[in-house]
Amino acid sequence: SQWMATQVTEPPATKTVSFEVERPLKYGCNPHQLPAGLCSVNGGKLPFEVLSGTPGYINLLDAVNAWQLVYELGKATGKPAATSFKHVSPAGAAIGVPLSDAEVEVYEVKGKPLSPVANAYVRARNADPMCSFGDFVAISHEVDAATASILKIEVSDGIIAPSFAPEALEILKAKKGGKFIVLKADDAFVPPDMEFRM
């Protein structure tokens, strides 16, 4: 704390912002709390679009943190990347490299079509399948039907990706009776230097 005191020579400047409610959230941090709202700041654009479902606060924290991880991982490797997030922590992250015959057997995807994106998802989900139960998924590339078909049978709250093939989107929108959260990430979004949470 002494070091920090030497770094701050004057109090921070006052910052005035305006919030515009874009949509209500399912509830606050926990189900017993009053609904929260998803707001844009100073008329700015949100970094994603809700295509299906009604996200809660924790869902969105998982989604934006998971998206940053796969976005960076995909850019760094040039391969599709996926992660499984639960309570703002990654349960697994992987890139889309082919699965061995043994992995196909162990991950219970034998006979299912596997694309590079599906391989990334299967690897990420199975890094710790117990912790991935009820997770939020992020994919760095377009979600295809092969990936959506595998995700369809898993217990998961939602997914964020930059795009969805039409068949994949229909599969995901039908999950959980239409309550599965599908977010389309804006992969051109650059986070501001300062973030606001209320």
PDB file of C-alpha atoms in Angstrom, residues 34-147:
ATOM      1  CA  LEU A  34     -34.531  -8.049  -8.085  1.00  0.00           C
ATOM      2  CA  PRO A  35     -33.951  -7.955 -11.849  1.00  0.00           C
ATOM      3  CA  ALA A  36     -30.934  -6.051 -13.074  1.00  0.00           C
ATOM      4  CA  GLY A  37     -30.606  -4.264 -16.384  1.00  0.00           C
ATOM      5  CA  LEU A  38     -28.072  -4.515 -19.178  1.00  0.00           C
ATOM      6  CA  CYS A  39     -27.047  -0.971 -20.054  1.00  0.00           C
ATOM      7  CA  SER A  40     -24.997   0.737 -22.690  1.00  0.00           C
ATOM      8  CA  VAL A  41     -22.699   3.503 -21.452  1.00  0.00           C
ATOM      9  CA  ASN A  42     -22.870   6.994 -22.941  1.00  0.00           C
ATOM     10  CA  GLY A  43     -24.819   5.697 -25.951  1.00  0.00           C
ATOM     11  CA  GLY A  44     -22.114   3.174 -26.852  1.00  0.00           C
ATOM     12  CA  LYS A  45     -22.749  -0.149 -28.551  1.00  0.00           C
ATOM     13  CA  LEU A  46     -22.917  -3.416 -26.610  1.00  0.00           C
ATOM     14  CA  PRO A  47     -20.241  -6.011 -27.491  1.00  0.00           C
ATOM     15  CA  PHE A  48     -22.869  -8.665 -28.299  1.00  0.00           C
ATOM     16  CA  GLU A  49     -26.441  -9.227 -29.444  1.00  0.00           C
ATOM     17  CA  VAL A  50     -28.904 -11.523 -27.661  1.00  0.00           C
ATOM     18  CA  LEU A  51     -30.292 -13.961 -30.252  1.00  0.00           C
ATOM     19  CA  SER A  52     -32.170 -16.231 -27.837  1.00  0.00           C
ATOM     20  CA  GLY A  53     -32.928 -16.599 -24.131  1.00  0.00           C
ATOM     21  CA  THR A  54     -32.775 -14.140 -21.248  1.00  0.00           C
ATOM     22  CA  PRO A  55     -29.335 -13.841 -19.657  1.00  0.00           C
ATOM     23  CA  GLY A  56     -28.692 -13.138 -15.996  1.00  0.00           C
ATOM     24  CA  TYR A  57     -25.864 -11.089 -14.549  1.00  0.00           C
ATOM     25  CA  ILE A  58     -23.529 -14.050 -13.940  1.00  0.00           C
ATOM     26  CA  ASN A  59     -24.310 -15.398 -17.434  1.00  0.00           C
ATOM     27  CA  LEU A  60     -23.070 -12.135 -18.910  1.00  0.00           C
ATOM     28  CA  LEU A  61     -19.951 -12.045 -16.759  1.00  0.00           C
ATOM     29  CA  ASP A  62     -19.174 -15.590 -17.914  1.00  0.00           C
ATOM     30  CA  ALA A  63     -19.941 -14.711 -21.538  1.00  0.00           C
ATOM     31  CA  VAL A  64     -17.762 -11.607 -21.827  1.00  0.00           C
ATOM     32  CA  ASN A  65     -14.839 -13.150 -19.947  1.00  0.00           C
ATOM     33  CA  ALA A  66     -15.088 -16.393 -21.923  1.00  0.00           C
ATOM     34  CA  TRP A  67     -15.312 -14.444 -25.190  1.00  0.00           C
ATOM     35  CA  GLN A  68     -12.090 -12.540 -24.439  1.00  0.00           C
ATOM     36  CA  LEU A  69     -10.291 -15.837 -23.766  1.00  0.00           C
ATOM     37  CA  VAL A  70     -11.342 -17.561 -27.021  1.00  0.00           C
ATOM     38  CA  TYR A  71     -10.945 -14.400 -29.071  1.00  0.00           C
ATOM     39  CA  GLU A  72      -7.309 -14.070 -27.957  1.00  0.00           C
ATOM     40  CA  LEU A  73      -6.633 -17.822 -28.175  1.00  0.00           C
ATOM     41  CA  GLY A  74      -8.093 -18.032 -31.678  1.00  0.00           C
ATOM     42  CA  LYS A  75      -6.059 -15.037 -32.851  1.00  0.00           C
ATOM     43  CA  ALA A  76      -2.845 -16.374 -31.295  1.00  0.00           C
ATOM     44  CA  THR A  77      -3.134 -19.882 -32.752  1.00  0.00           C
ATOM     45  CA  GLY A  78      -5.077 -19.297 -35.965  1.00  0.00           C
ATOM     46  CA  LYS A  79      -7.337 -22.198 -34.951  1.00  0.00           C
ATOM     47  CA  PRO A  80     -10.899 -22.358 -33.622  1.00  0.00           C
ATOM     48  CA  ALA A  81     -10.880 -21.997 -29.845  1.00  0.00           C
ATOM     49  CA  ALA A  82     -13.497 -22.902 -27.240  1.00  0.00           C
ATOM     50  CA  THR A  83     -13.906 -22.533 -23.516  1.00  0.00           C
ATOM     51  CA  SER A  84     -16.310 -23.666 -20.837  1.00  0.00           C
ATOM     52  CA  PHE A  85     -16.853 -21.007 -18.141  1.00  0.00           C
ATOM     53  CA  LYS A  86     -18.556 -21.445 -14.802  1.00  0.00           C
ATOM     54  CA  HIS A  87     -18.878 -18.663 -12.218  1.00  0.00           C
ATOM     55  CA  VAL A  88     -16.441 -16.387 -14.058  1.00  0.00           C
ATOM     56  CA  SER A  89     -13.676 -19.009 -14.234  1.00  0.00           C
ATOM     57  CA  PRO A  90     -12.637 -21.285 -17.085  1.00  0.00           C
ATOM     58  CA  ALA A  91     -13.354 -24.977 -16.506  1.00  0.00           C
ATOM     59  CA  GLY A  92     -11.507 -25.753 -19.728  1.00  0.00           C
ATOM     60  CA  ALA A  93     -10.145 -24.149 -22.875  1.00  0.00           C
ATOM     61  CA  ALA A  94      -8.922 -25.760 -26.077  1.00  0.00           C
ATOM     62  CA  ILE A  95      -8.185 -25.290 -29.755  1.00  0.00           C
ATOM     63  CA  GLY A  96      -9.628 -27.261 -32.648  1.00  0.00           C
ATOM     64  CA  VAL A  97      -7.142 -30.017 -33.318  1.00  0.00           C
ATOM     65  CA  PRO A  98      -8.325 -33.500 -34.307  1.00  0.00           C
ATOM     66  CA  LEU A  99      -9.275 -35.977 -31.600  1.00  0.00           C
ATOM     67  CA  SER A 100      -7.499 -39.322 -31.409  1.00  0.00           C
ATOM     68  CA  ASP A 101      -9.568 -42.520 -31.610  1.00  0.00           C
ATOM     69  CA  ALA A 102      -9.121 -42.939 -27.850  1.00  0.00           C
ATOM     70  CA  GLU A 103     -10.346 -39.375 -27.186  1.00  0.00           C
ATOM     71  CA  VAL A 104     -13.379 -39.898 -29.440  1.00  0.00           C
ATOM     72  CA  GLU A 105     -14.232 -42.957 -27.342  1.00  0.00           C
ATOM     73  CA  VAL A 106     -13.582 -41.355 -23.937  1.00  0.00           C
ATOM     74  CA  TYR A 107     -15.399 -38.102 -24.831  1.00  0.00           C
ATOM     75  CA  GLU A 108     -18.400 -40.137 -26.091  1.00  0.00           C
ATOM     76  CA  VAL A 109     -18.546 -38.571 -29.551  1.00  0.00           C
ATOM     77  CA  LYS A 110     -18.029 -41.760 -31.581  1.00  0.00           C
ATOM     78  CA  GLY A 111     -20.077 -41.687 -34.781  1.00  0.00           C
ATOM     79  CA  LYS A 112     -20.825 -37.953 -34.479  1.00  0.00           C
ATOM     80  CA  PRO A 113     -19.629 -35.508 -37.123  1.00  0.00           C
ATOM     81  CA  LEU A 114     -16.619 -33.565 -35.829  1.00  0.00           C
ATOM     82  CA  SER A 115     -15.399 -30.288 -37.299  1.00  0.00           C
ATOM     83  CA  PRO A 116     -12.426 -28.264 -36.039  1.00  0.00           C
ATOM     84  CA  VAL A 117     -14.888 -26.093 -34.061  1.00  0.00           C
ATOM     85  CA  ALA A 118     -16.596 -29.185 -32.598  1.00  0.00           C
ATOM     86  CA  ASN A 119     -13.185 -30.626 -31.664  1.00  0.00           C
ATOM     87  CA  ALA A 120     -12.316 -27.426 -29.792  1.00  0.00           C
ATOM     88  CA  TYR A 121     -15.634 -27.531 -27.921  1.00  0.00           C
ATOM     89  CA  VAL A 122     -15.348 -31.234 -27.036  1.00  0.00           C
ATOM     90  CA  ARG A 123     -11.804 -30.739 -25.751  1.00  0.00           C
ATOM     91  CA  ALA A 124     -12.724 -27.660 -23.685  1.00  0.00           C
ATOM     92  CA  ARG A 125     -15.848 -29.243 -22.198  1.00  0.00           C
ATOM     93  CA  ASN A 126     -14.017 -32.419 -21.272  1.00  0.00           C
ATOM     94  CA  ALA A 127     -11.046 -30.716 -19.618  1.00  0.00           C
ATOM     95  CA  ASP A 128     -13.215 -30.856 -16.475  1.00  0.00           C
ATOM     96  CA  PRO A 129     -16.699 -32.145 -17.328  1.00  0.00           C
ATOM     97  CA  MET A 130     -17.928 -31.972 -13.724  1.00  0.00           C
ATOM     98  CA  CYS A 131     -17.088 -28.269 -13.455  1.00  0.00           C
ATOM     99  CA  SER A 132     -18.550 -27.661 -16.917  1.00  0.00           C
ATOM    100  CA  PHE A 133     -22.017 -28.788 -15.769  1.00  0.00           C
ATOM    101  CA  GLY A 134     -24.279 -25.750 -16.271  1.00  0.00           C
ATOM    102  CA  ASP A 135     -21.504 -23.739 -17.940  1.00  0.00           C
ATOM    103  CA  PHE A 136     -21.402 -20.892 -20.428  1.00  0.00           C
ATOM    104  CA  VAL A 137     -19.596 -21.727 -23.668  1.00  0.00           C
ATOM    105  CA  ALA A 138     -17.567 -19.409 -25.896  1.00  0.00           C
ATOM    106  CA  ILE A 139     -16.399 -20.247 -29.420  1.00  0.00           C
ATOM    107  CA  SER A 140     -13.980 -18.083 -31.423  1.00  0.00           C
ATOM    108  CA  HIS A 141     -15.316 -19.041 -34.866  1.00  0.00           C
ATOM    109  CA  GLU A 142     -18.706 -19.645 -36.448  1.00  0.00           C
ATOM    110  CA  VAL A 143     -20.673 -22.356 -34.658  1.00  0.00           C
ATOM    111  CA  ASP A 144     -21.570 -25.126 -37.091  1.00  0.00           C
ATOM    112  CA  ALA A 145     -24.262 -27.813 -36.908  1.00  0.00           C
ATOM    113  CA  ALA A 146     -21.753 -30.432 -35.700  1.00  0.00           C
ATOM    114  CA  THR A 147     -20.867 -28.299 -32.666  1.00  0.00           C
TER     115      THR A 147
END
